[in-house]
Amino acid sequence: MTFAISTQGLARRYGDAMALYPLTLEIEEGEVFGFLGHNGAGKTTTIRMLTTLLAPSAGTARVAGHDLATDPMAVRASIGYLPENVRLYDNFTTVENLLFFARLSRLNAPEAAVDKALTFLKIEDLANRRVGTFSKGMRQRVGLAQAILHRPKVLFLDEPTSGLDPMGVRMLRDIIGDLNAAGMTIFMNTHLLSEVAKSCSSIGVLSHGRLVFHDSMEAVTARYGDESSLEELYMSVAPDEAAA
Amino acid sequence: MPDFSPILTIAARDAREALRDRFLLIATLALAAAAITSLATGSLALHTDVATYMAAKDTLIALGKSASAIASPEFWPLKLLRGTVEQLEIMGAVIALVAGYRAAVSERGRQTLALILTRPLRRWQVLAAKLLGGFFLAATAAGAVTIAAAILLELTSGVGLMLSDLGRLTVGWAAAVLYLSGIYTVGFALSLWLRSASAGLVYAFALWMLMVLVAPQIGDTMDPDNQVAGGVFAALSVPKAEQDRIKAGFATYETIRNDIEISSPTKHFERFTFAVLGIKDTYTGKPLGPILTEKSGDALFLILFAFGLGAIVLLVPINPDRLTKEN
């Protein structure tokens, strides 16, 4: 079995505070993994370590087959990342923004890659407009375009539906499905249970920096009934957050 | 062999963004306007002197006399650049400082730095690109001011610029690029290193005051020869030998005064450009070669200021996690 992401005791400490307790996790290639948890649970810390932005305090991890500590450049070449609330360069058009990131990704034909991403995300009409004038949903799609320009093996999305209207959420869900169908492994931080139920093939639940649940959606459905009972699962594994 | 393509990509993007930045555009135009205004008044005065001399010469010739009956005055148009250099020293430094701050803050907090740092490039390449962007910006702004000043001198002073004058202007421009790049690096580095970018800007302004205003001013104020117009020794008609004897008694004081003055990169920039452009009387009309030799210390200081600070920025590790968090 090939894992797109595997961690062994990956942990992060800030001073005396433990942001992420040793995390051991394996995510298969081609999965859409939903990482659930309350605010401050450690989801973003995990994503920041897996995208090489933050050094772990302990443990090891491999992303797309490359070790985070020994080969961070190869990890970066294999991943796409969409942070929460990405703003991009306001004074630049969509194409200018995307060309910049395509060149940084060392693509041989950056213009073609940008055209392809614009078409894939159906945002050709935004191509020559300045990003500073865009709504949250438009920015999110341009942000996603920069993340998939280089066809990464693993795509990290941090709260991708945050601040989107229902139409935007649905559109993003469809895009995630299409990307996954094209063979991309997706690691998605979210706190929206409904999105996890509709988009993900496996889930993990993080509570106060500890992984308290990890299984496939299939197993969750078999164990807890239909997808709508995901809330019950969350309440049972992280009762204090649910009560809060 | 280091890979420079991401450095050039980021630097080119920074330069393009700076050119679209209204604040930087307005500030640079204001600098050019201030420099040109001070130059224009001096240039028109020189034009009048030239016209007066030419009229006198024509009158002599019309009277059938030799033009050599009146001594031919020497006109030094580059001397008029004193105000322009001073504007670059103070106002140019503020613009460079703010540009450095904006280069750091524009990436911090809006997540674009996170997008860059998760691309296959090394941290030092990102920093080198930012510094290179500042260097381009300094070269462009100082170049615009220098070209505008040269055109104005040529058109209004009545004295044509010679090839050697253009060479001096080029050397002065290079010194301005080093000086402004160094100041840009100070603004960039502090805004990057400190926990809050705005705190970095405050510290950078405090440093600017020390470097650009306080240290040179203290040095000037402590100079006894600056207390009376034309110099205290000249006003009291003190003979040279006596001057030297008096100065010898104040050697320690003079060392301290000079040390305070030369701790400021602004003073080195001023001493160097005033000499090269012949603004200071001692150097007016002297050939460029010996001036460059004499002022090599100031030139070296400016080179170390710009490139030394740049090297420190490249060597100090950055904290990607902190820098990519939302403000």
XYZ file of C-alpha atoms in Angstrom:
571
model
C 0.000 0.000 0.000
C 1.344 3.442 -0.916
C 0.800 6.329 1.408
C 0.582 9.902 0.202
C 1.136 11.093 3.749
C 2.547 9.194 6.691
C 3.589 10.576 10.040
C 5.346 8.895 12.939
C 5.021 10.675 16.281
C 4.884 14.064 14.600
C 4.585 16.648 17.366
C 4.853 20.371 17.905
C 5.414 22.299 21.088
C 5.261 26.096 21.566
C 7.188 26.805 24.745
C 5.398 24.859 27.463
C 2.223 24.412 25.426
C 1.757 21.307 23.332
C 0.063 22.264 20.051
C 0.146 18.745 18.626
C 0.793 15.582 20.607
C 2.700 12.814 18.781
C 0.615 12.113 15.703
C 0.856 8.853 13.794
C -1.254 8.919 10.684
C -1.315 7.241 7.303
C -3.285 8.550 4.348
C -3.413 6.492 1.196
C -2.838 7.876 -2.268
C -6.045 9.074 -3.898
C -7.883 9.735 -0.644
C -9.795 12.868 0.301
C -8.942 13.158 3.972
C -11.036 15.431 6.181
C -9.257 16.677 9.284
C -11.870 17.761 11.797
C -11.442 19.634 15.023
C -12.393 22.705 17.006
C -10.523 26.011 16.692
C -7.067 25.609 18.205
C -7.189 21.807 18.051
C -3.907 21.702 16.097
C -5.209 21.234 12.534
C -3.382 24.209 11.056
C -0.217 23.342 12.999
C -0.330 19.893 11.375
C -0.820 21.315 7.889
C 1.995 23.837 8.433
C 4.384 21.048 9.362
C 3.347 18.887 6.421
C 3.833 21.816 4.026
C 7.341 22.568 5.447
C 6.342 25.937 6.911
C 6.875 24.779 10.475
C 9.567 22.478 11.821
C 8.276 19.630 14.004
C 9.460 19.463 17.614
C 9.542 15.688 17.338
C 8.705 12.832 15.011
C 9.028 12.277 11.300
C 6.770 12.542 8.278
C 6.772 11.653 4.604
C 4.703 13.453 2.014
C 4.400 12.039 -1.507
C 7.195 9.652 -0.584
C 9.649 12.367 0.492
C 10.939 12.906 3.997
C 10.038 16.317 5.444
C 13.297 16.764 7.307
C 15.784 15.458 4.763
C 14.164 16.424 1.477
C 11.913 19.470 1.987
C 12.513 20.705 -1.585
C 11.074 17.483 -3.026
C 8.111 17.758 -0.655
C 7.468 21.333 -1.845
C 7.662 20.249 -5.475
C 4.974 17.611 -4.818
C 2.408 19.621 -2.905
C -0.142 22.343 -3.468
C -1.323 24.523 -0.603
C -4.319 26.767 -0.128
C -4.157 28.579 3.231
C -7.236 29.923 4.940
C -8.101 33.462 3.789
C -5.509 33.700 1.049
C -5.449 37.226 -0.392
C -2.859 37.008 -3.209
C -1.470 40.184 -4.825
C -4.294 42.715 -5.038
C -2.656 44.932 -7.662
C -2.114 42.024 -10.025
C -4.588 40.330 -12.332
C -5.486 36.678 -11.964
C -3.166 35.714 -14.813
C -0.279 37.765 -13.396
C -0.736 36.134 -9.985
C -0.907 32.645 -11.466
C 2.044 33.152 -13.819
C 4.158 34.257 -10.871
C 3.419 31.071 -8.933
C 3.734 28.906 -12.050
C 7.246 30.268 -12.627
C 8.168 29.647 -8.995
C 7.012 26.061 -9.491
C 9.597 25.742 -12.311
C 7.013 24.774 -14.935
C 8.331 24.506 -18.486
C 5.241 26.107 -19.981
C 3.787 28.393 -17.297
C 1.346 30.130 -19.665
C -0.167 26.798 -20.741
C -0.450 25.667 -17.118
C -2.252 28.900 -16.210
C -4.689 28.506 -19.126
C -5.358 24.932 -18.088
C -6.025 25.890 -14.457
C -8.326 28.752 -15.496
C -10.304 26.391 -17.724
C -10.425 23.642 -15.114
C -11.806 26.013 -12.490
C -14.049 27.785 -15.021
C -12.625 31.203 -14.196
C -11.491 32.316 -17.652
C -13.648 35.434 -17.242
C -11.527 36.499 -14.241
C -8.249 36.143 -16.127
C -7.494 39.808 -16.727
C -9.220 41.333 -13.724
C -7.337 42.560 -10.672
C -7.627 40.206 -7.721
C -8.165 43.142 -5.345
C -11.676 43.595 -6.719
C -12.746 39.982 -6.153
C -15.286 38.507 -3.741
C -14.221 35.862 -1.229
C -15.471 33.066 -3.490
C -13.583 34.370 -6.521
C -10.380 34.721 -4.500
C -10.782 31.215 -3.200
C -10.999 29.848 -6.732
C -7.947 31.827 -7.848
C -6.195 30.603 -4.705
C -7.097 27.062 -5.623
C -5.846 27.646 -9.159
C -2.392 28.601 -7.839
C -2.394 25.471 -5.693
C -3.053 23.085 -8.603
C -1.051 24.804 -11.377
C 1.775 22.297 -11.163
C -0.520 19.252 -10.771
C 0.710 18.384 -7.265
C 0.425 14.856 -5.933
C -0.939 16.068 -2.610
C -3.155 19.106 -2.131
C -3.484 20.731 1.303
C -6.579 22.843 1.887
C -6.951 24.776 5.137
C -10.614 25.544 5.840
C -11.348 25.965 2.119
C -15.063 26.628 2.600
C -14.568 29.264 5.288
C -16.559 32.394 4.433
C -18.079 30.984 1.243
C -21.782 31.208 0.423
C -23.709 27.946 -0.219
C -23.137 28.205 -3.974
C -19.429 28.709 -3.424
C -19.288 25.733 -1.042
C -21.019 23.518 -3.570
C -18.747 24.646 -6.392
C -15.680 23.990 -4.281
C -16.963 20.536 -3.368
C -17.373 19.715 -7.066
C -13.859 20.958 -7.800
C -12.415 18.833 -4.992
C -14.230 15.828 -6.446
C -12.813 16.530 -9.924
C -9.277 16.973 -8.592
C -9.520 13.739 -6.662
C -10.870 11.961 -9.730
C -7.777 13.192 -11.557
C -5.646 11.312 -9.009
C -4.806 14.026 -6.493
C -4.697 13.164 -2.790
C -6.428 15.847 -0.775
C -5.841 16.756 2.857
C -8.546 19.137 4.027
C -8.798 20.918 7.369
C -12.345 21.815 8.199
C -14.843 22.172 10.973
C -17.867 21.659 8.707
C -19.162 18.155 9.322
C -21.523 18.306 6.354
C -18.646 19.017 3.985
C -16.659 16.107 5.342
C -19.621 13.806 4.870
C -20.065 14.891 1.247
C -16.448 15.190 0.124
C -14.183 12.906 2.123
C -13.221 9.264 1.828
C -11.653 9.191 5.297
C -11.649 11.398 8.353
C -9.560 12.188 11.398
C -10.712 14.085 14.459
C -8.287 16.181 16.442
C -9.096 17.365 19.951
C -6.715 19.492 22.027
C -3.796 18.391 19.894
C -4.579 14.660 20.049
C -5.904 12.476 17.269
C -8.995 10.934 18.824
C -10.472 9.269 15.754
C -9.302 8.116 12.335
C -11.194 5.876 9.949
C -12.702 5.690 6.472
C -16.056 7.291 5.738
C -17.248 3.838 4.750
C -16.446 2.515 8.216
C -17.996 5.577 9.851
C -21.202 5.070 7.909
C -21.257 1.377 8.757
C -20.670 2.063 12.433
C -22.812 5.141 12.986
C -25.461 4.764 10.303
C -25.939 7.311 7.556
C -23.679 10.284 6.885
C -25.919 12.667 8.789
C -24.903 10.974 12.040
C -21.349 12.349 11.693
C -22.281 14.915 14.306
C -22.983 12.115 16.767
C -19.583 10.652 16.023
C -17.913 14.007 16.623
C -19.788 14.476 19.904
C -18.808 11.023 21.062
C -15.078 11.414 20.356
C -14.749 15.079 21.306
C -17.606 15.644 23.797
C -16.152 18.721 25.507
C -15.883 20.645 22.222
C -19.381 19.625 21.231
C -20.689 20.862 24.573
C -18.760 24.099 24.196
C 25.972 26.923 -9.063
C 23.063 28.667 -7.280
C 19.787 28.799 -9.156
C 18.894 32.439 -9.783
C 15.639 31.987 -11.701
C 13.292 32.117 -8.658
C 15.271 35.100 -7.335
C 14.711 36.995 -10.573
C 11.036 35.946 -10.694
C 10.336 37.302 -7.202
C 12.485 40.414 -7.664
C 10.753 41.251 -10.946
C 7.343 40.831 -9.317
C 8.380 43.066 -6.411
C 9.657 45.724 -8.790
C 6.399 45.607 -10.778
C 4.346 45.895 -7.623
C 6.449 48.817 -6.392
C 5.906 50.615 -9.696
C 2.140 50.200 -9.200
C 2.329 51.311 -5.585
C 0.738 54.750 -5.405
C 2.455 55.690 -2.163
C 5.911 54.937 -3.540
C 5.092 56.649 -6.827
C 3.857 59.831 -5.124
C 6.765 59.833 -2.654
C 9.306 59.408 -5.469
C 7.649 62.164 -7.500
C 7.724 64.413 -4.422
C 11.440 63.643 -4.001
C 12.081 64.448 -7.659
C 10.030 67.672 -7.372
C 11.914 68.788 -4.242
C 15.275 67.966 -5.810
C 14.397 69.695 -9.065
C 13.032 72.809 -7.325
C 16.250 73.331 -5.385
C 18.224 72.664 -8.536
C 16.099 74.933 -10.721
C 16.643 78.029 -8.572
C 20.417 77.543 -8.540
C 20.419 76.693 -12.206
C 18.592 79.866 -13.154
C 21.023 81.935 -11.064
C 23.937 80.291 -12.862
C 22.233 80.949 -16.180
C 22.060 84.655 -15.279
C 25.798 84.678 -14.395
C 26.647 83.036 -17.680
C 24.440 85.474 -19.592
C 26.056 88.446 -17.806
C 29.534 87.195 -18.670
C 28.592 86.574 -22.293
C 27.021 90.029 -22.581
C 30.167 91.640 -21.154
C 32.304 89.640 -23.547
C 30.144 90.667 -26.531
C 30.344 94.319 -25.466
C 34.149 94.157 -25.341
C 34.313 92.553 -28.757
C 31.872 95.148 -30.138
C 34.162 97.871 -28.795
C 37.023 96.288 -30.676
C 38.758 95.107 -27.526
C 40.033 91.654 -26.696
C 37.714 89.405 -24.684
C 40.707 88.434 -22.560
C 40.471 91.836 -20.870
C 38.018 90.203 -18.441
C 38.940 86.995 -16.754
C 36.984 84.017 -18.003
C 35.037 82.679 -15.002
C 34.724 78.967 -14.447
C 31.229 77.623 -14.129
C 30.639 74.341 -12.318
C 27.052 73.248 -12.901
C 27.386 70.089 -10.788
C 27.923 72.278 -7.721
C 24.228 73.059 -7.974
C 23.404 69.486 -7.022
C 23.954 70.115 -3.294
C 20.205 70.337 -2.634
C 19.520 67.255 -4.747
C 22.066 65.201 -2.790
C 20.615 66.460 0.504
C 17.088 65.508 -0.623
C 18.334 62.003 -1.452
C 20.062 61.823 1.929
C 16.948 62.604 3.939
C 13.794 62.169 1.866
C 15.221 59.398 -0.298
C 16.177 57.541 2.861
C 12.613 57.779 4.214
C 11.197 56.416 0.958
C 13.735 53.575 0.922
C 12.915 52.737 4.535
C 9.172 52.621 3.870
C 9.720 50.615 0.669
C 11.697 48.051 2.684
C 8.941 47.897 5.286
C 6.277 47.454 2.607
C 8.284 44.700 0.876
C 8.200 42.721 4.126
C 4.718 43.583 5.287
C 3.103 43.045 1.889
C 3.945 39.352 2.142
C 3.429 38.947 5.876
C -0.059 38.193 6.982
C -1.714 38.011 3.592
C -0.499 34.459 3.089
C 1.435 35.072 -0.108
C 4.673 34.339 1.737
C 3.206 30.960 2.729
C 2.487 30.281 -0.946
C 6.040 31.244 -1.923
C 7.684 29.269 0.882
C 5.792 26.100 -0.059
C 7.255 26.281 -3.582
C 10.452 24.374 -4.403
C 12.900 27.119 -3.523
C 15.212 27.817 -0.652
C 14.610 30.412 2.055
C 17.719 32.409 1.185
C 16.502 32.707 -2.408
C 13.336 34.442 -1.212
C 15.338 36.889 0.889
C 17.878 37.507 -1.877
C 15.003 38.225 -4.268
C 13.524 40.764 -1.873
C 16.871 42.515 -1.508
C 17.405 42.493 -5.258
C 13.936 44.034 -5.714
C 14.981 46.839 -3.349
C 18.216 47.316 -5.267
C 16.260 47.694 -8.548
C 13.915 50.135 -6.894
C 16.775 52.240 -5.503
C 18.523 52.179 -8.886
C 15.349 53.272 -10.669
C 14.424 56.054 -8.242
C 17.986 57.431 -7.983
C 18.342 57.069 -11.759
C 15.146 59.041 -12.383
C 16.305 61.847 -10.087
C 19.813 61.899 -11.631
C 18.539 61.960 -15.216
C 15.970 64.669 -14.415
C 18.692 66.738 -12.714
C 21.101 66.300 -15.650
C 18.467 67.327 -18.191
C 17.495 70.342 -16.104
C 21.113 71.431 -15.717
C 21.709 71.071 -19.437
C 18.591 73.013 -20.370
C 18.547 75.805 -17.822
C 22.025 76.479 -16.467
C 23.449 77.809 -19.744
C 26.547 75.638 -19.222
C 26.653 72.428 -21.216
C 27.484 69.238 -19.332
C 30.709 67.600 -20.452
C 31.428 63.902 -20.728
C 33.385 64.028 -17.472
C 30.349 65.586 -15.765
C 28.232 62.662 -16.920
C 30.865 60.296 -15.515
C 30.695 62.100 -12.155
C 26.903 61.905 -12.213
C 27.106 58.175 -12.867
C 29.461 57.665 -9.921
C 27.156 59.790 -7.738
C 24.169 57.704 -8.871
C 26.004 54.477 -7.967
C 26.720 55.872 -4.489
C 23.049 56.817 -4.111
C 21.987 53.289 -5.114
C 24.263 51.773 -2.456
C 23.090 54.221 0.196
C 19.373 53.790 -0.561
C 19.703 49.996 -0.884
C 21.305 49.846 2.562
C 18.490 51.896 4.087
C 15.898 49.729 2.271
C 17.556 46.660 3.794
C 17.291 48.173 7.287
C 13.527 48.718 6.824
C 13.052 45.276 5.299
C 15.110 43.386 7.882
C 13.552 44.983 10.952
C 10.022 44.527 9.592
C 10.839 40.880 8.931
C 12.667 40.018 12.125
C 10.543 41.691 14.754
C 7.397 40.038 16.022
C 5.252 42.851 14.687
C 6.046 44.471 11.361
C 4.791 47.852 12.576
C 7.217 47.681 15.526
C 9.911 47.042 12.918
C 8.941 50.235 11.135
C 9.100 52.236 14.374
C 12.597 50.876 15.141
C 13.633 51.532 11.551
C 12.524 55.164 11.855
C 14.417 55.531 15.128
C 17.523 54.206 13.363
C 16.857 56.555 10.447
C 16.792 59.511 12.823
C 20.098 58.426 14.365
C 21.798 57.667 11.057
C 20.437 60.431 8.877
C 19.763 63.309 11.244
C 21.248 62.980 14.716
C 24.788 61.644 14.102
C 25.651 64.018 11.220
C 24.032 66.927 13.088
C 25.966 66.223 16.296
C 29.145 66.024 14.234
C 28.383 69.364 12.576
C 27.333 71.052 15.801
C 30.478 69.932 17.612
C 32.687 71.319 14.837
C 34.037 74.662 16.125
C 34.690 75.758 12.573
C 30.950 75.544 11.893
C 29.972 77.996 14.622
C 30.688 81.124 12.581
C 29.843 81.613 8.933
C 32.990 81.030 6.884
C 34.728 79.343 9.826
C 35.824 80.593 13.222
C 39.544 80.656 12.367
C 38.947 82.640 9.218
C 36.697 85.088 11.079
C 39.401 85.651 13.706
C 42.166 85.661 11.065
C 44.100 82.977 12.931
C 47.253 82.005 11.025
C 47.524 78.392 9.779
C 50.361 77.483 12.164
C 48.367 78.784 15.097
C 45.276 76.909 13.867
C 47.253 73.664 13.857
C 48.598 74.349 17.350
C 45.094 75.020 18.698
C 43.673 71.940 16.936
C 46.417 69.738 18.404
C 45.127 70.619 21.868
C 41.694 69.318 20.906
C 42.807 66.111 19.178
C 40.696 63.807 21.383
C 37.667 66.037 21.020
C 38.129 66.112 17.253
C 38.486 62.308 17.127
C 35.228 61.841 19.028
C 33.465 64.395 16.836
C 34.709 62.761 13.673
C 33.849 59.262 14.943
C 30.265 60.306 15.650
C 30.021 61.786 12.186
C 31.482 58.816 10.351
C 29.280 56.336 12.192
C 26.537 57.576 9.905
C 26.274 56.139 6.369
C 24.593 59.412 5.418
C 27.797 61.308 6.172
C 29.857 58.927 4.055
C 27.378 59.306 1.190
C 27.501 63.080 1.542
C 31.294 63.280 1.757
C 31.690 61.007 -1.238
C 29.130 62.682 -3.517
C 30.100 66.216 -2.492
C 33.664 65.386 -3.490
C 32.854 63.529 -6.711
C 30.427 66.177 -7.922
C 32.756 68.960 -6.822
C 30.110 70.443 -4.537
C 32.659 70.981 -1.779
C 35.022 73.780 -2.809
C 38.120 71.732 -1.993
C 37.244 69.316 -4.785
C 35.749 71.676 -7.353
C 37.494 71.267 -10.709
C 39.726 68.442 -9.517
C 39.991 65.370 -11.755
C 37.824 62.406 -10.790
C 40.623 59.810 -10.402
C 42.426 61.374 -7.438
C 39.076 62.195 -5.787
C 38.019 58.559 -6.011
C 41.326 57.479 -4.510
C 41.009 59.939 -1.661
C 37.387 59.035 -1.007
C 37.793 55.268 -1.347
C 37.172 54.920 2.408
C 33.725 56.482 2.097
C 33.000 54.344 -0.983
C 34.067 51.215 0.889
C 31.832 52.133 3.816
C 28.834 52.482 1.475
C 29.619 49.149 -0.201
C 29.899 47.413 3.174
C 26.752 49.149 4.405
C 24.676 47.858 1.468
C 26.203 44.431 0.903
C 27.131 43.748 4.545
C 23.575 44.347 5.706
C 22.332 42.234 2.802
C 24.617 39.397 3.857
C 23.332 39.589 7.440
C 19.732 39.380 6.176
C 20.623 36.272 4.169
C 22.392 34.646 7.115
C 19.760 35.261 9.799
C 17.201 32.430 9.689
C 13.599 33.495 9.232
C 10.627 31.987 10.989
C 8.210 30.943 8.220
C 5.531 29.907 10.692
C 5.352 33.326 12.361
C 5.719 35.265 9.121
C 2.914 33.426 7.387
C 0.319 33.802 10.104
C -2.526 36.215 9.584
C -2.100 39.613 11.270
